[in-house]
Coordinates of C-alpha atoms and ligand atoms in Angstrom, one line a residue:
X11 CA -4.9 -3.2 -14.2
X12 CA -7.3 -5.7 -15.7
X13 CA -9.8 -8.0 -13.9
X14 CA -11.2 -10.6 -16.2
X15 CA -10.0 -8.6 -19.1
X16 CA -11.6 -5.3 -18.0
X17 CA -9.5 -2.3 -16.9
X18 CA -10.0 -1.1 -13.3
X19 CA -8.6 1.3 -10.9
X20 CA -9.2 0.8 -7.1
X21 CA -11.3 4.0 -6.7
X22 CA -13.3 6.1 -9.1
X23 CA -16.2 8.5 -9.3
X24 CA -19.6 6.8 -9.9
X25 CA -21.9 7.6 -12.8
X26 CA -24.1 9.7 -10.5
X27 CA -21.2 12.2 -10.4
X28 CA -20.9 12.3 -6.6
X29 CA -20.7 8.7 -5.1
X30 CA -17.3 7.1 -5.0
X31 CA -16.9 3.5 -6.0
X32 CA -14.2 1.1 -4.7
X33 CA -13.3 -2.6 -4.9
X34 CA -14.3 -4.3 -1.6
X35 CA -10.9 -5.8 -0.6
X36 CA -12.4 -7.6 2.4
X37 CA -14.2 -9.9 -0.1
X38 CA -11.2 -10.8 -2.2
X39 CA -10.0 -13.3 -3.4
X40 CA -13.2 -15.2 -3.3
X41 CA -15.6 -12.5 -4.6
X42 CA -15.0 -9.3 -6.7
X43 CA -17.5 -6.8 -5.4
X44 CA -17.8 -3.0 -5.9
X45 CA -19.0 -0.8 -3.0
X46 CA -20.5 2.7 -3.3
X47 CA -19.5 5.3 -0.7
X48 CA -22.1 8.0 -0.5
X49 CA -21.0 10.2 2.4
X50 CA -18.0 10.9 4.6
X51 CA -19.0 8.4 7.3
X52 CA -19.1 5.6 4.7
X53 CA -15.7 6.7 3.4
X54 CA -14.3 6.6 7.0
X55 CA -15.8 3.2 7.6
X56 CA -14.3 1.9 4.4
X57 CA -10.8 3.0 5.5
X58 CA -11.0 1.8 9.1
X59 CA -12.7 -1.5 8.1
X60 CA -10.2 -2.1 5.3
X61 CA -12.6 -2.2 2.5
X62 CA -9.9 -0.1 1.0
X63 CA -6.3 -0.4 2.4
X64 CA -2.7 0.3 1.4
X65 CA -1.1 3.6 2.1
X66 CA -1.6 5.4 -1.3
X67 CA -5.1 4.1 -1.7
X68 CA -6.2 5.3 1.7
X69 CA -4.7 8.7 0.8
X70 CA -6.9 8.8 -2.3
X71 CA -9.9 7.5 -0.3
X72 CA -9.4 10.2 2.3
X73 CA -9.4 12.9 -0.4
X74 CA -12.6 11.6 -1.9
X75 CA -14.0 11.4 1.7
X76 CA -13.5 15.1 2.1
X77 CA -15.2 15.7 -1.2
X78 CA -18.2 13.6 0.0
X79 CA -18.3 15.7 3.2
X80 CA -18.2 19.0 1.2
X81 CA -21.0 17.8 -1.0
X82 CA -23.3 17.5 2.0
X83 CA -22.0 20.4 4.1
X84 CA -19.2 22.8 2.9
X85 CA -19.0 24.8 6.1
X86 CA -15.8 25.4 8.0
X87 CA -17.1 23.2 10.8
X88 CA -17.8 20.3 8.5
X89 CA -14.4 20.6 6.9
X90 CA -12.6 20.4 10.2
X91 CA -14.9 17.7 11.5
X92 CA -14.6 15.4 8.4
X93 CA -10.8 16.0 8.3
X94 CA -10.6 14.8 11.9
X95 CA -12.9 11.9 11.4
X96 CA -11.0 10.6 8.4
X97 CA -7.6 11.2 10.0
X98 CA -8.5 9.1 13.0
X99 CA -9.3 6.0 10.8
X100 CA -5.7 4.7 10.5
X101 CA -2.7 6.2 12.2
X102 CA 0.4 4.7 10.6
X103 CA 0.2 5.4 6.8
X104 CA 1.3 9.0 6.3
X105 CA -0.3 9.2 2.9
X106 CA -3.7 9.7 4.6
X107 CA -2.6 12.7 6.6
X108 CA -0.7 14.1 3.6
X109 CA -3.8 13.8 1.3
X110 CA -6.2 15.2 3.9
X111 CA -3.9 18.1 4.8
X112 CA -3.3 19.0 1.2
X113 CA -7.0 19.0 0.2
X114 CA -8.2 20.7 3.3
X115 CA -5.6 23.5 2.9
X116 CA -6.8 24.1 -0.6
X117 CA -10.5 24.1 0.5
X118 CA -9.9 26.5 3.3
X119 CA -8.9 29.2 0.8
X120 CA -12.3 28.9 -0.9
X121 CA -15.7 30.1 0.0
X122 CA -18.0 27.2 1.0
X123 CA -20.0 27.3 -2.2
X124 CA -16.8 26.4 -4.2
X125 CA -15.5 23.7 -1.9
X126 CA -17.3 20.6 -3.1
X127 CA -16.3 21.0 -6.8
X128 CA -12.8 21.8 -5.8
X129 CA -12.5 18.8 -3.5
X130 CA -13.7 16.4 -6.2
X131 CA -11.2 17.9 -8.6
X132 CA -8.3 17.7 -6.1
X133 CA -9.2 14.0 -5.3
X134 CA -9.2 13.1 -8.9
X135 CA -5.9 14.9 -9.5
X136 CA -4.4 13.0 -6.6
X137 CA -5.6 9.7 -7.9
X138 CA -4.2 10.4 -11.4
X139 CA -0.9 11.5 -9.8
X140 CA -0.7 8.3 -7.8
X141 CA -1.0 6.3 -11.0
X142 CA 1.8 8.2 -12.6
X143 CA 4.0 7.9 -9.5
X144 CA 3.5 4.1 -9.3
X145 CA 4.2 3.7 -13.0
X146 CA 7.5 5.5 -12.6
X147 CA 8.4 3.4 -9.5
X148 CA 7.7 0.4 -11.7
X149 CA 10.0 1.6 -14.4
X150 CA 12.9 2.3 -12.0
X151 CA 12.4 -0.9 -9.9
X152 CA 12.2 -3.1 -13.0
X153 CA 15.9 -2.2 -13.7
X154 CA 16.8 -3.9 -10.4
X155 CA 15.0 -7.0 -11.6
X156 CA 16.7 -6.8 -15.0
X157 CA 20.1 -6.5 -13.3
X158 CA 19.4 -9.5 -11.1
X159 CA 18.5 -11.4 -14.2
X160 CA 21.8 -10.5 -15.9
X161 CA 23.7 -11.3 -12.6
X162 CA 22.3 -14.8 -12.6
X163 CA 23.4 -15.3 -16.2
X164 CA 19.8 -15.0 -17.5
X165 CA 19.6 -18.7 -16.8
X166 CA 16.5 -18.9 -14.6
X167 CA 13.6 -16.7 -13.4
X168 CA 14.4 -13.9 -11.0
X169 CA 13.0 -14.8 -7.6
X170 CA 11.5 -11.9 -5.7
X171 CA 10.1 -12.0 -2.2
X172 CA 7.4 -9.6 -1.2
X173 CA 5.4 -9.0 2.0
X174 CA 1.8 -7.9 2.4
X175 CA 0.1 -6.4 -0.6
X176 CA 1.9 -3.5 -2.2
X177 CA 0.3 -4.1 -5.5
X178 CA -2.3 -2.1 -7.5
X179 CA -4.9 -2.9 -4.9
X180 CA -2.9 -0.9 -2.4
X181 CA -2.7 2.1 -4.6
X182 CA -4.9 3.6 -7.3
X183 CA -3.2 1.5 -10.0
X184 CA 0.0 -0.4 -10.6
X185 CA 1.2 -0.7 -7.0
X186 CA 4.5 0.2 -5.4
X187 CA 6.4 -3.1 -4.8
X188 CA 4.5 -5.0 -7.4
X189 CA 4.8 -2.3 -10.1
X190 CA 8.4 -3.3 -10.9
X191 CA 7.3 -6.9 -11.1
X192 CA 4.5 -6.1 -13.6
X193 CA 6.9 -3.9 -15.7
X194 CA 9.6 -6.6 -15.7
X195 CA 7.1 -9.4 -16.5
X196 CA 5.5 -7.4 -19.3
X197 CA 9.0 -6.8 -20.7
X198 CA 9.6 -10.5 -20.9
X199 CA 12.0 -10.9 -18.0
X200 CA 11.2 -14.3 -16.4
X201 CA 10.2 -13.7 -12.8
X202 CA 8.8 -15.7 -9.9
X203 CA 7.4 -14.1 -6.8
X204 CA 7.5 -15.6 -3.3
X205 CA 4.3 -14.2 -1.6
X206 CA 4.4 -14.0 2.2
X207 CA 0.9 -14.8 3.4
X208 CA 1.1 -11.8 5.8
X209 CA -0.7 -12.8 9.0
X210 CA -2.9 -11.7 10.6
X211 CA -5.1 -10.3 7.7
X212 CA -3.3 -12.3 5.0
X213 CA -3.0 -9.5 2.5
X214 CA -0.3 -11.5 0.7
X215 CA -2.3 -14.8 0.5
X216 CA -5.5 -13.1 -0.5
X217 CA -4.7 -9.9 -2.4
X218 CA -1.1 -10.2 -3.8
X219 CA -1.7 -13.8 -4.9
X220 CA -5.0 -12.7 -6.6
X221 CA -3.4 -9.8 -8.4
X222 CA -0.5 -11.9 -9.6
X223 CA -2.8 -14.6 -10.8
X224 CA -4.9 -12.0 -12.7
X225 CA -1.8 -10.7 -14.4
X226 CA -0.3 -14.1 -15.1
X227 CA 2.9 -13.6 -13.0
X228 CA 4.3 -16.9 -11.7
X229 CA 4.2 -17.0 -7.9
X230 CA 4.1 -19.2 -4.8
X231 CA 2.4 -18.3 -1.5
X232 CA 4.5 -19.1 1.5
X233 CA 3.9 -19.0 5.3
X234 CA 5.4 -15.9 6.8
X235 CA 8.2 -17.7 8.5
X236 CA 9.6 -19.4 5.3
X237 CA 11.5 -16.5 3.7
X238 CA 14.7 -16.9 5.9
X239 CA 15.0 -20.6 4.9
X240 CA 14.6 -19.7 1.2
X241 CA 17.3 -17.0 1.4
X242 CA 19.7 -19.4 3.1
X243 CA 19.3 -21.7 0.1
X244 CA 19.8 -19.0 -2.6
X245 CA 16.1 -19.1 -3.6
X246 CA 15.6 -15.3 -3.2
X247 CA 17.4 -12.8 -5.5
X248 CA 15.9 -9.7 -4.0
X249 CA 13.1 -8.5 -1.7
X250 CA 10.7 -5.8 -2.8
X251 CA 8.3 -4.3 -0.2
X252 CA 6.1 -1.3 0.1
X253 CA 5.9 1.3 2.9
X254 CA 3.3 3.1 4.9
X255 CA 5.7 5.7 6.2
X256 CA 9.4 6.2 5.6
X257 CA 11.4 8.7 7.6
X258 CA 13.7 11.4 6.1
X259 CA 16.5 9.1 7.2
X260 CA 15.3 6.1 5.3
X261 CA 13.7 4.0 8.1
X262 CA 10.9 2.0 6.5
X263 CA 7.7 1.3 8.3
X264 CA 5.6 -1.4 6.6
X265 CA 3.3 -4.3 7.4
X266 CA 4.2 -6.2 10.5
X267 CA 6.9 -8.8 9.7
X268 CA 8.7 -6.8 7.2
X269 CA 11.6 -6.1 9.7
X270 CA 12.2 -9.8 10.2
X271 CA 12.5 -10.3 6.4
X272 CA 15.0 -7.5 6.2
X273 CA 17.0 -9.1 9.0
X274 CA 17.1 -12.4 7.2
X275 CA 17.9 -10.6 3.9
X276 CA 20.8 -8.8 5.6
X277 CA 22.2 -12.0 7.1
X278 CA 22.1 -13.7 3.7
X279 CA 23.3 -10.8 1.5
X280 CA 20.0 -10.6 -0.3
X281 CA 19.2 -7.0 -1.5
X282 CA 16.2 -5.5 0.2
X283 CA 14.4 -2.6 -1.5
X284 CA 11.4 -0.6 -0.3
X285 CA 9.3 1.0 -3.1
X286 CA 8.2 4.3 -1.7
X287 CA 6.3 7.2 -3.4
X288 CA 7.5 10.5 -2.2
X289 CA 4.2 11.2 -0.4
X290 CA 5.0 8.2 1.9
X291 CA 8.1 10.0 3.2
X292 CA 7.5 11.8 6.4
X293 CA 10.2 14.5 6.3
X294 CA 9.5 15.5 9.9
X295 CA 10.8 12.2 11.3
X296 CA 14.3 10.8 11.7
X297 CA 13.9 7.8 14.0
X298 CA 11.2 5.5 12.7
X299 CA 11.3 3.0 15.6
X300 CA 10.8 5.7 18.2
X301 CA 8.6 8.2 16.3
X302 CA 6.2 6.3 13.9
X303 CA 2.8 5.5 15.6
X304 CA 2.1 1.8 15.2
X305 CA -1.6 1.0 14.7
X306 CA -2.9 -1.7 16.9
X307 CA -6.0 -3.5 15.5
X308 CA -8.8 -5.6 16.8
X309 CA -7.4 -8.8 18.4
X310 CA -9.9 -10.9 16.5
X311 CA -7.7 -10.5 13.4
X312 CA -5.2 -12.7 15.4
X313 CA -7.6 -15.0 17.3
X314 CA -9.8 -15.8 14.3
X315 CA -9.3 -16.5 10.6
X316 CA -11.7 -16.1 7.7
X317 CA -11.9 -17.8 4.3
X318 CA -14.1 -20.1 2.3
X319 CA -15.5 -23.1 4.2
X320 CA -15.4 -26.5 2.6
X321 CA -19.0 -25.9 1.6
X322 CA -17.8 -23.0 -0.5
X323 CA -19.4 -20.4 1.8
X324 CA -17.5 -17.6 3.6
X325 CA -16.6 -18.8 7.1
X326 CA -14.7 -17.5 10.1
X327 CA -13.1 -19.9 12.7
X328 CA -11.4 -19.4 16.0
X329 CA -7.7 -20.3 16.3
X330 CA -6.7 -19.4 19.8
X331 CA -8.1 -20.8 23.1
X332 CA -10.9 -18.7 24.6
X333 CA -9.3 -16.6 27.3
X334 CA -5.8 -16.3 25.7
X335 CA -4.9 -12.7 25.4
X336 CA -3.8 -11.6 21.9
X337 CA -1.9 -8.5 20.6
X338 CA -2.3 -7.2 17.1
X339 CA 0.5 -4.8 16.0
X340 CA -0.2 -3.9 12.4
X341 CA 3.2 -2.5 11.3
X342 CA 6.9 -2.5 12.2
X343 CA 9.9 -0.4 11.3
X344 CA 12.9 -1.6 9.3
X345 CA 15.9 0.6 10.1
X346 CA 17.7 2.2 7.2
X347 CA 20.8 0.2 7.8
X348 CA 19.0 -2.9 6.6
X349 CA 17.5 -1.3 3.5
X350 CA 19.6 -1.6 0.3
X351 CA 17.8 1.2 -1.5
X352 CA 14.5 3.1 -1.8
X353 CA 12.8 3.0 -5.1
X354 CA 11.0 6.3 -5.7
X355 CA 9.3 7.8 -8.7
X356 CA 12.5 9.6 -9.4
X357 CA 14.9 6.7 -9.2
X358 CA 16.6 4.4 -6.6
X359 CA 17.9 6.4 -3.7
X360 CA 20.1 5.2 -0.8
X361 CA 18.2 4.9 2.4
X362 CA 19.8 8.0 3.9
X363 CA 18.8 11.6 4.5
X364 CA 21.3 13.2 2.1
X365 CA 20.4 10.9 -0.7
X366 CA 16.6 11.3 -0.3
X367 CA 17.0 15.0 0.0
X368 CA 18.9 15.0 -3.3
X369 CA 16.0 13.2 -5.0
X370 CA 13.4 15.5 -3.5
X371 CA 15.0 18.8 -2.6
X372 CA 11.7 20.7 -2.8
X373 CA 10.0 18.3 -0.4
X374 CA 12.7 17.8 2.2
X375 CA 12.1 21.1 3.8
X376 CA 8.3 21.0 3.8
X377 CA 5.7 19.6 1.5
X378 CA 4.0 20.3 -1.8
X379 CA 0.9 18.8 -3.2
X380 CA 2.3 16.8 -6.2
X381 CA 5.9 15.9 -6.9
X382 CA 6.7 14.7 -10.4
Ligands
LIG419 O1 -2.8 -2.7 6.6 P1 -2.7 -2.4 5.2 O2 -3.2 -3.6 4.3 O3 -3.2 -1.1 4.7 O4 -1.1 -2.4 5.0 C1 -0.6 -2.2 3.7 C2 0.9 -2.3 3.7 O5 1.6 -2.5 4.7 C3 1.5 -2.1 2.3 O6 2.7 -2.8 2.2 C4 1.9 -0.6 2.3 O7 0.7 0.2 2.4 C5 2.6 -0.2 1.1 S1 1.6 -0.4 -0.3 C6 1.6 0.6 -1.5

């Protein structure tokens, strides 16, 4: 996607041929900065500190992290150690484990001398495949928006509610939940997006709003607890969200607060879709609430808030009383019964095992590196 008229992906190989460059998402929306990752520890820090975030992007960053590790030390020990280091950075998004397992399996077949080159090539292939996948999700999801436009008599913009950031910043390009919005907008369908701010890290207010602004998509940022009210008053035509891990049965794990939006959508008859690349589906799980590990992050993300001070400089202020305990659960699970459909790169599936299996018969029994 374009930033100030220039095309960017979220991750790419630097001109030196080995460093990996990423957009520093902790600085957005107030500054656009590129960071260079030069070794596996820097890649791990970038993932755990959320310089890069979003399930597909942390998968790609993990793959490049292994490449950086192999460039410095291609031994078996370094391969195992860097795989473990990167895997421990964020537990919920399955794309990270998927990417690390796939690249490491490929590298274990090779002699150490061949590993670095092969790892860089595998990471680049994964990044390219992610772009294709997200474009396809955009195409399939845009039909839902076009249908909503037709249903409302084409008389007004389609109102879409989204949570967190599932845009191009969360992937290598295009995004998952925002890809259909970009495709529909580019096709001339009038659209307006309600952007949940997404406490505590405000990925909606800072990242989704910034992306939509860059692309010229009309939008309004709302506090996290507004969506239910809007739905009661017919102001939301459909919800589109991303996912960090979706079970084989269609339970959707996504940023904390997604479940509450799905409940409100269900109560108000608003269609609720999750946009899910096949490598976000964990075919080994059938009960998302019980089985998906939920990341708990630093409590300061809840007790403090950061932004630009009135003097225009970055500032962090405390919100809660000193001494009040805080809890910071980063994700929740929306049960399949609340999910109208799952938008995949192969089309819109019901949120149910049989339907997902039909879309991805070759993955349902195990996993392959790239679906198409
Ligand atoms: O904690 P984050 O910012 O990595 O969480 C991201 C989300 O929850 C996204 O909605 C999810 O990764 C799907 S995005 C393609």
